[in-house]
Amino acid sequence: MSGGGKSKASVNAAAPRIPGRPVLAITSGRGGTGKASLCLNLAAALTRRGLRVLVIDADLGMTTLARDLGLGRVTTLGEQHLANAGFDSARLPTAQGFELIVVGMGGTEFALLNPEADARLREGIARAGQTDDVVLLNAGSNVSEIALYAVGLATHALLVSTSEADALSDTYALSKVLVAQRPSMPLGLVVTQVAPGLGTLVHRRMLATLRQHADPKADLTGIGEIPDVAFAEELGRMSPVASSPGFERAAYNEVAARVLDWLARPAGDVHGR
C-alpha cells in the first residue's frame, strides 16, 4: 500500500541498500524545534531516493503528522489493536509516496503497560523491517517515560534542537539519559533554525559537554543543519513538506544524504563524528 501513484516495486527499484533495515527515532528535548517537520521532509527525501519508508507517529503530545499531511481523521494503531486488526492495517498512504501509521492518543501508554500490546507493537515494527527500507519513528519531545519508551523501540535516535540555550539544555538532558540507558544506541544531532554553518559548532560543543559530564566515550554524530532561511520559506508556504526544488528542499535533501551515510555505518564506526 503506497501513495503518490507509485508502486512499492517502482519506489524501490534503484534504492541504496541500508544494512539491518534501521528504525530511526526522531526526538527532541522540547517542542518547537521542527522535529515533526524534519520527520516528514526526511521521509519525503528518502522516498525520492527510491527507498520504501514507513513513518510511525508515536508523539502523543503532538500527534499532528496526519493532519499536517492533510489526511484528516484517521484510524489509529490503538484503535486497530482494540479491533484486533493487524499492524499493517493501520498503514496510510501519503501523496509523498511514504506510508504513515498513527499510534494515537493512549496507544503508547497502553503498549507500555500491557505486555501483549507491547509485543504486538514490537512485532509489527520488526515485520516492517522486512518490507520497508527505513522506519522513521516520530517520538516525543521530552524525557518522560512514554517518550523514552518510544525511542527504545528504535535502533538509532536522531535528536533535533535549535541553537537556543534552553533548547540545547533540554537536548543535553535527553542525550545524557539516552547515553546512560542505551549506551550502544547510535545518536545523531540535527540543528534547526540556525545561521548556515552554526550547526557544526553546536554539535561540537554538545559532544564535548556529553563526554565531559556524562560519559567520556559518548558519541553523537553531527548529521547536519536546517538553516533559518529554510524554516522561513516553510512557514511562508504553510506546507509541512517541501514539494518543489529550492533552498529549503535542498537543506532536507542534504540531511537525508547524511542520514543514509550514518545508518549505513557499522556499529562503533566513529568516522566523521
PDB file of C-alpha atoms in Angstrom:
ATOM      1  CA  MET A   1       0.000   0.000   0.000  1.00  0.00           C
ATOM      2  CA  SER A   2       1.559   3.305  -1.024  1.00  0.00           C
ATOM      3  CA  GLY A   3       0.627   6.799  -2.060  1.00  0.00           C
ATOM      4  CA  GLY A   4       1.634   9.265  -4.724  1.00  0.00           C
ATOM      5  CA  GLY A   5       0.798   6.862  -7.527  1.00  0.00           C
ATOM      6  CA  LYS A   6       3.945   4.791  -7.029  1.00  0.00           C
ATOM      7  CA  SER A   7       4.019   1.063  -6.540  1.00  0.00           C
ATOM      8  CA  LYS A   8       6.383  -0.420  -3.985  1.00  0.00           C
ATOM      9  CA  ALA A   9       8.331  -2.117  -6.772  1.00  0.00           C
ATOM     10  CA  SER A  10       8.939   1.175  -8.618  1.00  0.00           C
ATOM     11  CA  VAL A  11       9.783   3.062  -5.433  1.00  0.00           C
ATOM     12  CA  ASN A  12      12.482   0.563  -4.513  1.00  0.00           C
ATOM     13  CA  ALA A  13      13.867  -0.132  -7.992  1.00  0.00           C
ATOM     14  CA  ALA A  14      17.228   1.671  -7.691  1.00  0.00           C
ATOM     15  CA  ALA A  15      17.289   2.368  -3.975  1.00  0.00           C
ATOM     16  CA  PRO A  16      20.510   2.457  -1.937  1.00  0.00           C
ATOM     17  CA  ARG A  17      20.736  -0.514   0.407  1.00  0.00           C
ATOM     18  CA  ILE A  18      20.963   0.006   4.155  1.00  0.00           C
ATOM     19  CA  PRO A  19      22.176  -2.944   6.230  1.00  0.00           C
ATOM     20  CA  GLY A  20      19.930  -4.058   9.055  1.00  0.00           C
ATOM     21  CA  ARG A  21      16.783  -2.156   7.989  1.00  0.00           C
ATOM     22  CA  PRO A  22      17.084   0.537  10.698  1.00  0.00           C
ATOM     23  CA  VAL A  23      14.353   2.070  12.843  1.00  0.00           C
ATOM     24  CA  LEU A  24      15.220   5.730  13.387  1.00  0.00           C
ATOM     25  CA  ALA A  25      13.566   7.564  16.301  1.00  0.00           C
ATOM     26  CA  ILE A  26      13.353  11.317  15.779  1.00  0.00           C
ATOM     27  CA  THR A  27      13.125  13.090  19.109  1.00  0.00           C
ATOM     28  CA  SER A  28      13.946  16.318  20.910  1.00  0.00           C
ATOM     29  CA  GLY A  29      14.261  17.699  24.408  1.00  0.00           C
ATOM     30  CA  ARG A  30      11.381  20.154  23.944  1.00  0.00           C
ATOM     31  CA  GLY A  31       8.744  21.233  21.453  1.00  0.00           C
ATOM     32  CA  GLY A  32       9.207  23.919  18.831  1.00  0.00           C
ATOM     33  CA  THR A  33      12.412  22.541  17.298  1.00  0.00           C
ATOM     34  CA  GLY A  34      10.876  21.460  13.991  1.00  0.00           C
ATOM     35  CA  LYS A  35      11.046  17.756  14.830  1.00  0.00           C
ATOM     36  CA  ALA A  36       7.791  16.843  13.077  1.00  0.00           C
ATOM     37  CA  SER A  37       8.724  18.873  10.007  1.00  0.00           C
ATOM     38  CA  LEU A  38      12.121  17.186   9.866  1.00  0.00           C
ATOM     39  CA  CYS A  39      10.475  13.762  10.147  1.00  0.00           C
ATOM     40  CA  LEU A  40       8.088  14.407   7.239  1.00  0.00           C
ATOM     41  CA  ASN A  41      10.667  16.055   4.997  1.00  0.00           C
ATOM     42  CA  LEU A  42      13.225  13.352   5.733  1.00  0.00           C
ATOM     43  CA  ALA A  43      10.647  10.704   4.814  1.00  0.00           C
ATOM     44  CA  ALA A  44       9.877  12.528   1.566  1.00  0.00           C
ATOM     45  CA  ALA A  45      13.569  12.971   0.717  1.00  0.00           C
ATOM     46  CA  LEU A  46      14.359   9.295   1.364  1.00  0.00           C
ATOM     47  CA  THR A  47      11.341   8.260  -0.736  1.00  0.00           C
ATOM     48  CA  ARG A  48      12.609  10.413  -3.615  1.00  0.00           C
ATOM     49  CA  ARG A  49      15.848   8.421  -3.401  1.00  0.00           C
ATOM     50  CA  GLY A  50      13.900   5.230  -4.065  1.00  0.00           C
ATOM     51  CA  LEU A  51      13.580   3.912  -0.520  1.00  0.00           C
ATOM     52  CA  ARG A  52      10.450   2.348   0.965  1.00  0.00           C
ATOM     53  CA  VAL A  53       9.760   4.478   4.027  1.00  0.00           C
ATOM     54  CA  LEU A  54       7.297   3.947   6.866  1.00  0.00           C
ATOM     55  CA  VAL A  55       6.655   6.765   9.345  1.00  0.00           C
ATOM     56  CA  ILE A  56       5.209   5.857  12.750  1.00  0.00           C
ATOM     57  CA  ASP A  57       3.810   8.827  14.666  1.00  0.00           C
ATOM     58  CA  ALA A  58       4.242   7.995  18.353  1.00  0.00           C
ATOM     59  CA  ASP A  59       4.449  11.576  19.642  1.00  0.00           C
ATOM     60  CA  LEU A  60       1.419  11.583  21.920  1.00  0.00           C
ATOM     61  CA  GLY A  61       1.906  15.178  22.979  1.00  0.00           C
ATOM     62  CA  MET A  62       1.530  16.457  19.411  1.00  0.00           C
ATOM     63  CA  THR A  63       0.117  13.730  17.162  1.00  0.00           C
ATOM     64  CA  THR A  64      -0.240  16.023  14.164  1.00  0.00           C
ATOM     65  CA  LEU A  65       1.532  14.311  11.269  1.00  0.00           C
ATOM     66  CA  ALA A  66      -1.696  13.037   9.700  1.00  0.00           C
ATOM     67  CA  ARG A  67      -3.265  16.478   9.999  1.00  0.00           C
ATOM     68  CA  ASP A  68      -0.162  18.172   8.585  1.00  0.00           C
ATOM     69  CA  LEU A  69      -0.330  15.847   5.587  1.00  0.00           C
ATOM     70  CA  GLY A  70      -3.994  16.665   5.040  1.00  0.00           C
ATOM     71  CA  LEU A  71      -5.199  13.148   5.831  1.00  0.00           C
ATOM     72  CA  GLY A  72      -7.997  14.288   8.141  1.00  0.00           C
ATOM     73  CA  ARG A  73      -9.477  11.821  10.631  1.00  0.00           C
ATOM     74  CA  VAL A  74      -7.533   8.560  10.504  1.00  0.00           C
ATOM     75  CA  THR A  75      -7.840   5.161  12.181  1.00  0.00           C
ATOM     76  CA  THR A  76      -5.023   4.843  14.695  1.00  0.00           C
ATOM     77  CA  LEU A  77      -2.945   1.834  15.626  1.00  0.00           C
ATOM     78  CA  GLY A  78      -4.537   1.857  19.075  1.00  0.00           C
ATOM     79  CA  GLU A  79      -7.991   1.600  17.513  1.00  0.00           C
ATOM     80  CA  GLN A  80      -6.824  -1.209  15.235  1.00  0.00           C
ATOM     81  CA  HIS A  81      -5.471  -3.054  18.271  1.00  0.00           C
ATOM     82  CA  LEU A  82      -8.803  -2.772  20.076  1.00  0.00           C
ATOM     83  CA  ALA A  83     -10.483  -4.131  16.937  1.00  0.00           C
ATOM     84  CA  ASN A  84      -7.942  -6.999  16.866  1.00  0.00           C
ATOM     85  CA  ALA A  85      -6.741  -5.826  13.458  1.00  0.00           C
ATOM     86  CA  GLY A  86      -3.143  -6.253  12.336  1.00  0.00           C
ATOM     87  CA  PHE A  87      -0.302  -3.706  12.424  1.00  0.00           C
ATOM     88  CA  ASP A  88      -0.281  -3.299   8.643  1.00  0.00           C
ATOM     89  CA  SER A  89      -3.990  -2.457   8.547  1.00  0.00           C
ATOM     90  CA  ALA A  90      -3.126   0.883  10.177  1.00  0.00           C
ATOM     91  CA  ARG A  91      -0.849   1.927   7.277  1.00  0.00           C
ATOM     92  CA  LEU A  92      -1.967   5.086   5.493  1.00  0.00           C
ATOM     93  CA  PRO A  93      -0.723   6.129   2.024  1.00  0.00           C
ATOM     94  CA  THR A  94       0.541   9.689   1.528  1.00  0.00           C
ATOM     95  CA  ALA A  95       0.857  11.859  -1.550  1.00  0.00           C
ATOM     96  CA  GLN A  96       4.637  11.938  -0.995  1.00  0.00           C
ATOM     97  CA  GLY A  97       4.931   8.158  -1.508  1.00  0.00           C
ATOM     98  CA  PHE A  98       5.776   7.023   2.019  1.00  0.00           C
ATOM     99  CA  GLU A  99       3.312   5.397   4.423  1.00  0.00           C
ATOM    100  CA  LEU A 100       2.166   6.587   7.849  1.00  0.00           C
ATOM    101  CA  ILE A 101       0.957   4.796  10.966  1.00  0.00           C
ATOM    102  CA  VAL A 102      -0.525   6.911  13.759  1.00  0.00           C
ATOM    103  CA  VAL A 103      -0.200   5.234  17.160  1.00  0.00           C
ATOM    104  CA  GLY A 104      -2.835   7.566  18.585  1.00  0.00           C
ATOM    105  CA  MET A 105      -3.539   9.065  21.982  1.00  0.00           C
ATOM    106  CA  GLY A 106      -3.198   6.379  24.624  1.00  0.00           C
ATOM    107  CA  GLY A 107      -1.652   3.840  22.260  1.00  0.00           C
ATOM    108  CA  THR A 108       1.903   4.114  23.564  1.00  0.00           C
ATOM    109  CA  GLU A 109       0.761   4.205  27.195  1.00  0.00           C
ATOM    110  CA  PHE A 110      -1.238   1.042  26.540  1.00  0.00           C
ATOM    111  CA  ALA A 111       1.780  -0.686  24.981  1.00  0.00           C
ATOM    112  CA  LEU A 112       3.957   0.444  27.887  1.00  0.00           C
ATOM    113  CA  LEU A 113       1.587  -1.005  30.461  1.00  0.00           C
ATOM    114  CA  ASN A 114       0.258  -4.017  28.551  1.00  0.00           C
ATOM    115  CA  PRO A 115       2.761  -6.786  27.673  1.00  0.00           C
ATOM    116  CA  GLU A 116       0.551  -8.109  24.867  1.00  0.00           C
ATOM    117  CA  ALA A 117       0.215  -4.693  23.237  1.00  0.00           C
ATOM    118  CA  ASP A 118       3.946  -4.093  23.665  1.00  0.00           C
ATOM    119  CA  ALA A 119       4.734  -7.423  21.986  1.00  0.00           C
ATOM    120  CA  ARG A 120       2.367  -6.697  19.086  1.00  0.00           C
ATOM    121  CA  LEU A 121       3.872  -3.242  18.547  1.00  0.00           C
ATOM    122  CA  ARG A 122       7.430  -4.593  18.565  1.00  0.00           C
ATOM    123  CA  GLU A 123       6.443  -7.464  16.282  1.00  0.00           C
ATOM    124  CA  GLY A 124       4.847  -5.022  13.849  1.00  0.00           C
ATOM    125  CA  ILE A 125       7.957  -2.834  13.762  1.00  0.00           C
ATOM    126  CA  ALA A 126      10.161  -5.896  13.264  1.00  0.00           C
ATOM    127  CA  ARG A 127       7.926  -7.022  10.398  1.00  0.00           C
ATOM    128  CA  ALA A 128       8.150  -3.549   8.853  1.00  0.00           C
ATOM    129  CA  GLY A 129      11.902  -4.043   8.762  1.00  0.00           C
ATOM    130  CA  GLN A 130      11.347  -6.905   6.330  1.00  0.00           C
ATOM    131  CA  THR A 131       9.315  -4.827   3.863  1.00  0.00           C
ATOM    132  CA  ASP A 132      10.414  -1.216   4.415  1.00  0.00           C
ATOM    133  CA  ASP A 133      13.942   0.100   3.921  1.00  0.00           C
ATOM    134  CA  VAL A 134      13.676   2.667   6.716  1.00  0.00           C
ATOM    135  CA  VAL A 135      11.202   3.137   9.563  1.00  0.00           C
ATOM    136  CA  LEU A 136      11.061   6.688  10.966  1.00  0.00           C
ATOM    137  CA  LEU A 137       9.529   6.876  14.427  1.00  0.00           C
ATOM    138  CA  ASN A 138       8.323  10.331  15.466  1.00  0.00           C
ATOM    139  CA  ALA A 139       8.871  10.162  19.235  1.00  0.00           C
ATOM    140  CA  GLY A 140       8.057  12.632  21.994  1.00  0.00           C
ATOM    141  CA  SER A 141       9.755  15.922  22.810  1.00  0.00           C
ATOM    142  CA  ASN A 142      10.796  15.387  26.406  1.00  0.00           C
ATOM    143  CA  VAL A 143      12.430  12.955  28.826  1.00  0.00           C
ATOM    144  CA  SER A 144       9.214  11.306  30.008  1.00  0.00           C
ATOM    145  CA  GLU A 145       8.803   7.554  30.398  1.00  0.00           C
ATOM    146  CA  ILE A 146       6.423   7.470  27.427  1.00  0.00           C
ATOM    147  CA  ALA A 147       8.843   9.323  25.125  1.00  0.00           C
ATOM    148  CA  LEU A 148      11.791   7.165  26.207  1.00  0.00           C
ATOM    149  CA  TYR A 149       9.717   4.029  25.614  1.00  0.00           C
ATOM    150  CA  ALA A 150       9.085   5.142  22.031  1.00  0.00           C
ATOM    151  CA  VAL A 151      12.785   5.890  21.463  1.00  0.00           C
ATOM    152  CA  GLY A 152      13.597   2.469  22.906  1.00  0.00           C
ATOM    153  CA  LEU A 153      11.708   0.842  20.025  1.00  0.00           C
ATOM    154  CA  ALA A 154      14.337   2.140  17.590  1.00  0.00           C
ATOM    155  CA  THR A 155      17.844   1.124  16.545  1.00  0.00           C
ATOM    156  CA  HIS A 156      19.050   4.745  16.156  1.00  0.00           C
ATOM    157  CA  ALA A 157      17.978   8.068  17.679  1.00  0.00           C
ATOM    158  CA  LEU A 158      18.158  11.427  15.903  1.00  0.00           C
ATOM    159  CA  LEU A 159      17.954  14.417  18.248  1.00  0.00           C
ATOM    160  CA  VAL A 160      16.593  17.706  16.914  1.00  0.00           C
ATOM    161  CA  SER A 161      17.455  21.018  18.566  1.00  0.00           C
ATOM    162  CA  THR A 162      17.661  24.715  17.857  1.00  0.00           C
ATOM    163  CA  SER A 163      20.698  26.716  18.961  1.00  0.00           C
ATOM    164  CA  GLU A 164      18.773  28.494  21.729  1.00  0.00           C
ATOM    165  CA  ALA A 165      20.168  27.974  25.219  1.00  0.00           C
ATOM    166  CA  ASP A 166      17.003  26.412  26.670  1.00  0.00           C
ATOM    167  CA  ALA A 167      16.633  24.007  23.749  1.00  0.00           C
ATOM    168  CA  LEU A 168      20.286  22.965  23.986  1.00  0.00           C
ATOM    169  CA  SER A 169      19.932  22.403  27.739  1.00  0.00           C
ATOM    170  CA  ASP A 170      16.930  20.130  27.189  1.00  0.00           C
ATOM    171  CA  THR A 171      18.685  18.319  24.333  1.00  0.00           C
ATOM    172  CA  TYR A 172      21.703  17.706  26.556  1.00  0.00           C
ATOM    173  CA  ALA A 173      19.441  16.326  29.314  1.00  0.00           C
ATOM    174  CA  LEU A 174      17.799  13.943  26.836  1.00  0.00           C
ATOM    175  CA  SER A 175      21.091  12.804  25.287  1.00  0.00           C
ATOM    176  CA  LYS A 176      22.568  12.231  28.759  1.00  0.00           C
ATOM    177  CA  VAL A 177      19.655   9.934  29.649  1.00  0.00           C
ATOM    178  CA  LEU A 178      19.948   8.048  26.356  1.00  0.00           C
ATOM    179  CA  VAL A 179      23.704   7.599  26.784  1.00  0.00           C
ATOM    180  CA  ALA A 180      23.084   6.147  30.251  1.00  0.00           C
ATOM    181  CA  GLN A 181      20.112   3.941  29.352  1.00  0.00           C
ATOM    182  CA  ARG A 182      21.044   2.916  25.791  1.00  0.00           C
ATOM    183  CA  PRO A 183      24.857   3.191  25.590  1.00  0.00           C
ATOM    184  CA  SER A 184      25.035   1.131  22.394  1.00  0.00           C
ATOM    185  CA  MET A 185      22.355   3.113  20.515  1.00  0.00           C
ATOM    186  CA  PRO A 186      23.860   5.403  17.840  1.00  0.00           C
ATOM    187  CA  LEU A 187      22.839   9.024  18.457  1.00  0.00           C
ATOM    188  CA  GLY A 188      22.746  11.798  15.858  1.00  0.00           C
ATOM    189  CA  LEU A 189      22.036  15.522  16.024  1.00  0.00           C
ATOM    190  CA  VAL A 190      20.326  17.894  13.594  1.00  0.00           C
ATOM    191  CA  VAL A 191      20.329  21.591  14.474  1.00  0.00           C
ATOM    192  CA  THR A 192      17.445  23.654  13.101  1.00  0.00           C
ATOM    193  CA  GLN A 193      16.674  27.362  12.734  1.00  0.00           C
ATOM    194  CA  VAL A 194      20.345  28.374  12.679  1.00  0.00           C
ATOM    195  CA  ALA A 195      22.598  30.548  10.576  1.00  0.00           C
ATOM    196  CA  PRO A 196      24.391  28.436   7.942  1.00  0.00           C
ATOM    197  CA  GLY A 197      27.449  26.758   9.458  1.00  0.00           C
ATOM    198  CA  LEU A 198      26.452  27.256  13.085  1.00  0.00           C
ATOM    199  CA  GLY A 199      25.117  23.702  13.376  1.00  0.00           C
ATOM    200  CA  THR A 200      28.648  22.278  13.225  1.00  0.00           C
ATOM    201  CA  LEU A 201      29.750  24.418  16.160  1.00  0.00           C
ATOM    202  CA  VAL A 202      26.646  23.470  18.181  1.00  0.00           C
ATOM    203  CA  HIS A 203      27.321  19.768  17.557  1.00  0.00           C
ATOM    204  CA  ARG A 204      30.967  20.008  18.630  1.00  0.00           C
ATOM    205  CA  ARG A 205      30.070  21.766  21.864  1.00  0.00           C
ATOM    206  CA  MET A 206      27.266  19.315  22.622  1.00  0.00           C
ATOM    207  CA  LEU A 207      29.549  16.320  22.058  1.00  0.00           C
ATOM    208  CA  ALA A 208      32.313  17.838  24.197  1.00  0.00           C
ATOM    209  CA  THR A 209      29.836  18.512  27.022  1.00  0.00           C
ATOM    210  CA  LEU A 210      28.483  14.958  26.839  1.00  0.00           C
ATOM    211  CA  ARG A 211      31.976  13.475  27.044  1.00  0.00           C
ATOM    212  CA  GLN A 212      32.991  15.759  29.887  1.00  0.00           C
ATOM    213  CA  HIS A 213      29.929  15.385  32.103  1.00  0.00           C
ATOM    214  CA  ALA A 214      28.128  12.183  31.031  1.00  0.00           C
ATOM    215  CA  ASP A 215      30.467   9.604  29.526  1.00  0.00           C
ATOM    216  CA  PRO A 216      33.957  10.129  28.067  1.00  0.00           C
ATOM    217  CA  LYS A 217      33.111   7.504  25.437  1.00  0.00           C
ATOM    218  CA  ALA A 218      29.773   9.068  24.485  1.00  0.00           C
ATOM    219  CA  ASP A 219      29.153   9.509  20.781  1.00  0.00           C
ATOM    220  CA  LEU A 220      26.902  11.936  18.970  1.00  0.00           C
ATOM    221  CA  THR A 221      27.102  12.146  15.181  1.00  0.00           C
ATOM    222  CA  GLY A 222      26.626  15.576  13.647  1.00  0.00           C
ATOM    223  CA  ILE A 223      24.092  14.913  10.876  1.00  0.00           C
ATOM    224  CA  GLY A 224      23.627  18.477   9.698  1.00  0.00           C
ATOM    225  CA  GLU A 225      21.513  21.584   9.994  1.00  0.00           C
ATOM    226  CA  ILE A 226      18.345  23.164   8.655  1.00  0.00           C
ATOM    227  CA  PRO A 227      19.199  26.885   8.314  1.00  0.00           C
ATOM    228  CA  ASP A 228      16.706  29.500   9.450  1.00  0.00           C
ATOM    229  CA  VAL A 229      16.228  30.623   5.841  1.00  0.00           C
ATOM    230  CA  ALA A 230      14.761  27.212   5.029  1.00  0.00           C
ATOM    231  CA  PHE A 231      12.449  27.464   8.022  1.00  0.00           C
ATOM    232  CA  ALA A 232      11.317  30.915   6.913  1.00  0.00           C
ATOM    233  CA  GLU A 233      10.419  29.525   3.488  1.00  0.00           C
ATOM    234  CA  GLU A 234       8.492  26.683   5.119  1.00  0.00           C
ATOM    235  CA  LEU A 235       6.484  28.990   7.379  1.00  0.00           C
ATOM    236  CA  GLY A 236       5.709  31.282   4.462  1.00  0.00           C
ATOM    237  CA  ARG A 237       4.416  28.371   2.405  1.00  0.00           C
ATOM    238  CA  MET A 238       2.394  26.873   5.280  1.00  0.00           C
ATOM    239  CA  SER A 239       3.015  23.350   3.999  1.00  0.00           C
ATOM    240  CA  PRO A 240       4.822  20.672   6.031  1.00  0.00           C
ATOM    241  CA  VAL A 241       6.713  19.080   3.126  1.00  0.00           C
ATOM    242  CA  ALA A 242       8.954  20.857   0.615  1.00  0.00           C
ATOM    243  CA  SER A 243       7.267  19.979  -2.692  1.00  0.00           C
ATOM    244  CA  SER A 244       9.419  21.870  -5.182  1.00  0.00           C
ATOM    245  CA  PRO A 245      13.164  22.393  -5.679  1.00  0.00           C
ATOM    246  CA  GLY A 246      14.561  25.276  -3.676  1.00  0.00           C
ATOM    247  CA  PHE A 247      16.781  26.181  -0.760  1.00  0.00           C
ATOM    248  CA  GLU A 248      14.529  24.503   1.789  1.00  0.00           C
ATOM    249  CA  ARG A 249      14.198  21.202  -0.095  1.00  0.00           C
ATOM    250  CA  ALA A 250      17.973  21.206  -0.720  1.00  0.00           C
ATOM    251  CA  ALA A 251      18.619  21.510   3.021  1.00  0.00           C
ATOM    252  CA  TYR A 252      16.433  18.488   3.787  1.00  0.00           C
ATOM    253  CA  ASN A 253      17.976  16.530   0.898  1.00  0.00           C
ATOM    254  CA  GLU A 254      21.450  17.127   2.329  1.00  0.00           C
ATOM    255  CA  VAL A 255      20.340  15.939   5.771  1.00  0.00           C
ATOM    256  CA  ALA A 256      18.770  12.846   4.150  1.00  0.00           C
ATOM    257  CA  ALA A 257      22.050  12.009   2.390  1.00  0.00           C
ATOM    258  CA  ARG A 258      23.950  12.276   5.671  1.00  0.00           C
ATOM    259  CA  VAL A 259      21.349  10.175   7.481  1.00  0.00           C
ATOM    260  CA  LEU A 260      21.789   7.424   4.884  1.00  0.00           C
ATOM    261  CA  ASP A 261      25.561   7.520   5.326  1.00  0.00           C
ATOM    262  CA  TRP A 262      25.178   7.377   9.114  1.00  0.00           C
ATOM    263  CA  LEU A 263      22.705   4.483   9.054  1.00  0.00           C
ATOM    264  CA  ALA A 264      24.979   2.505   6.744  1.00  0.00           C
ATOM    265  CA  ARG A 265      27.979   2.673   9.098  1.00  0.00           C
ATOM    266  CA  PRO A 266      28.901  -0.426  11.086  1.00  0.00           C
ATOM    267  CA  ALA A 267      28.225  -0.211  14.822  1.00  0.00           C
ATOM    268  CA  GLY A 268      31.075   1.529  16.591  1.00  0.00           C
ATOM    269  CA  ASP A 269      32.315   3.377  13.496  1.00  0.00           C
ATOM    270  CA  VAL A 270      33.017   6.927  14.636  1.00  0.00           C
ATOM    271  CA  HIS A 271      34.442   8.206  11.338  1.00  0.00           C
ATOM    272  CA  GLY A 272      33.321  11.756  10.726  1.00  0.00           C
ATOM    273  CA  ARG A 273      31.855  12.327  14.167  1.00  0.00           C
TER     274      ARG A 273
END
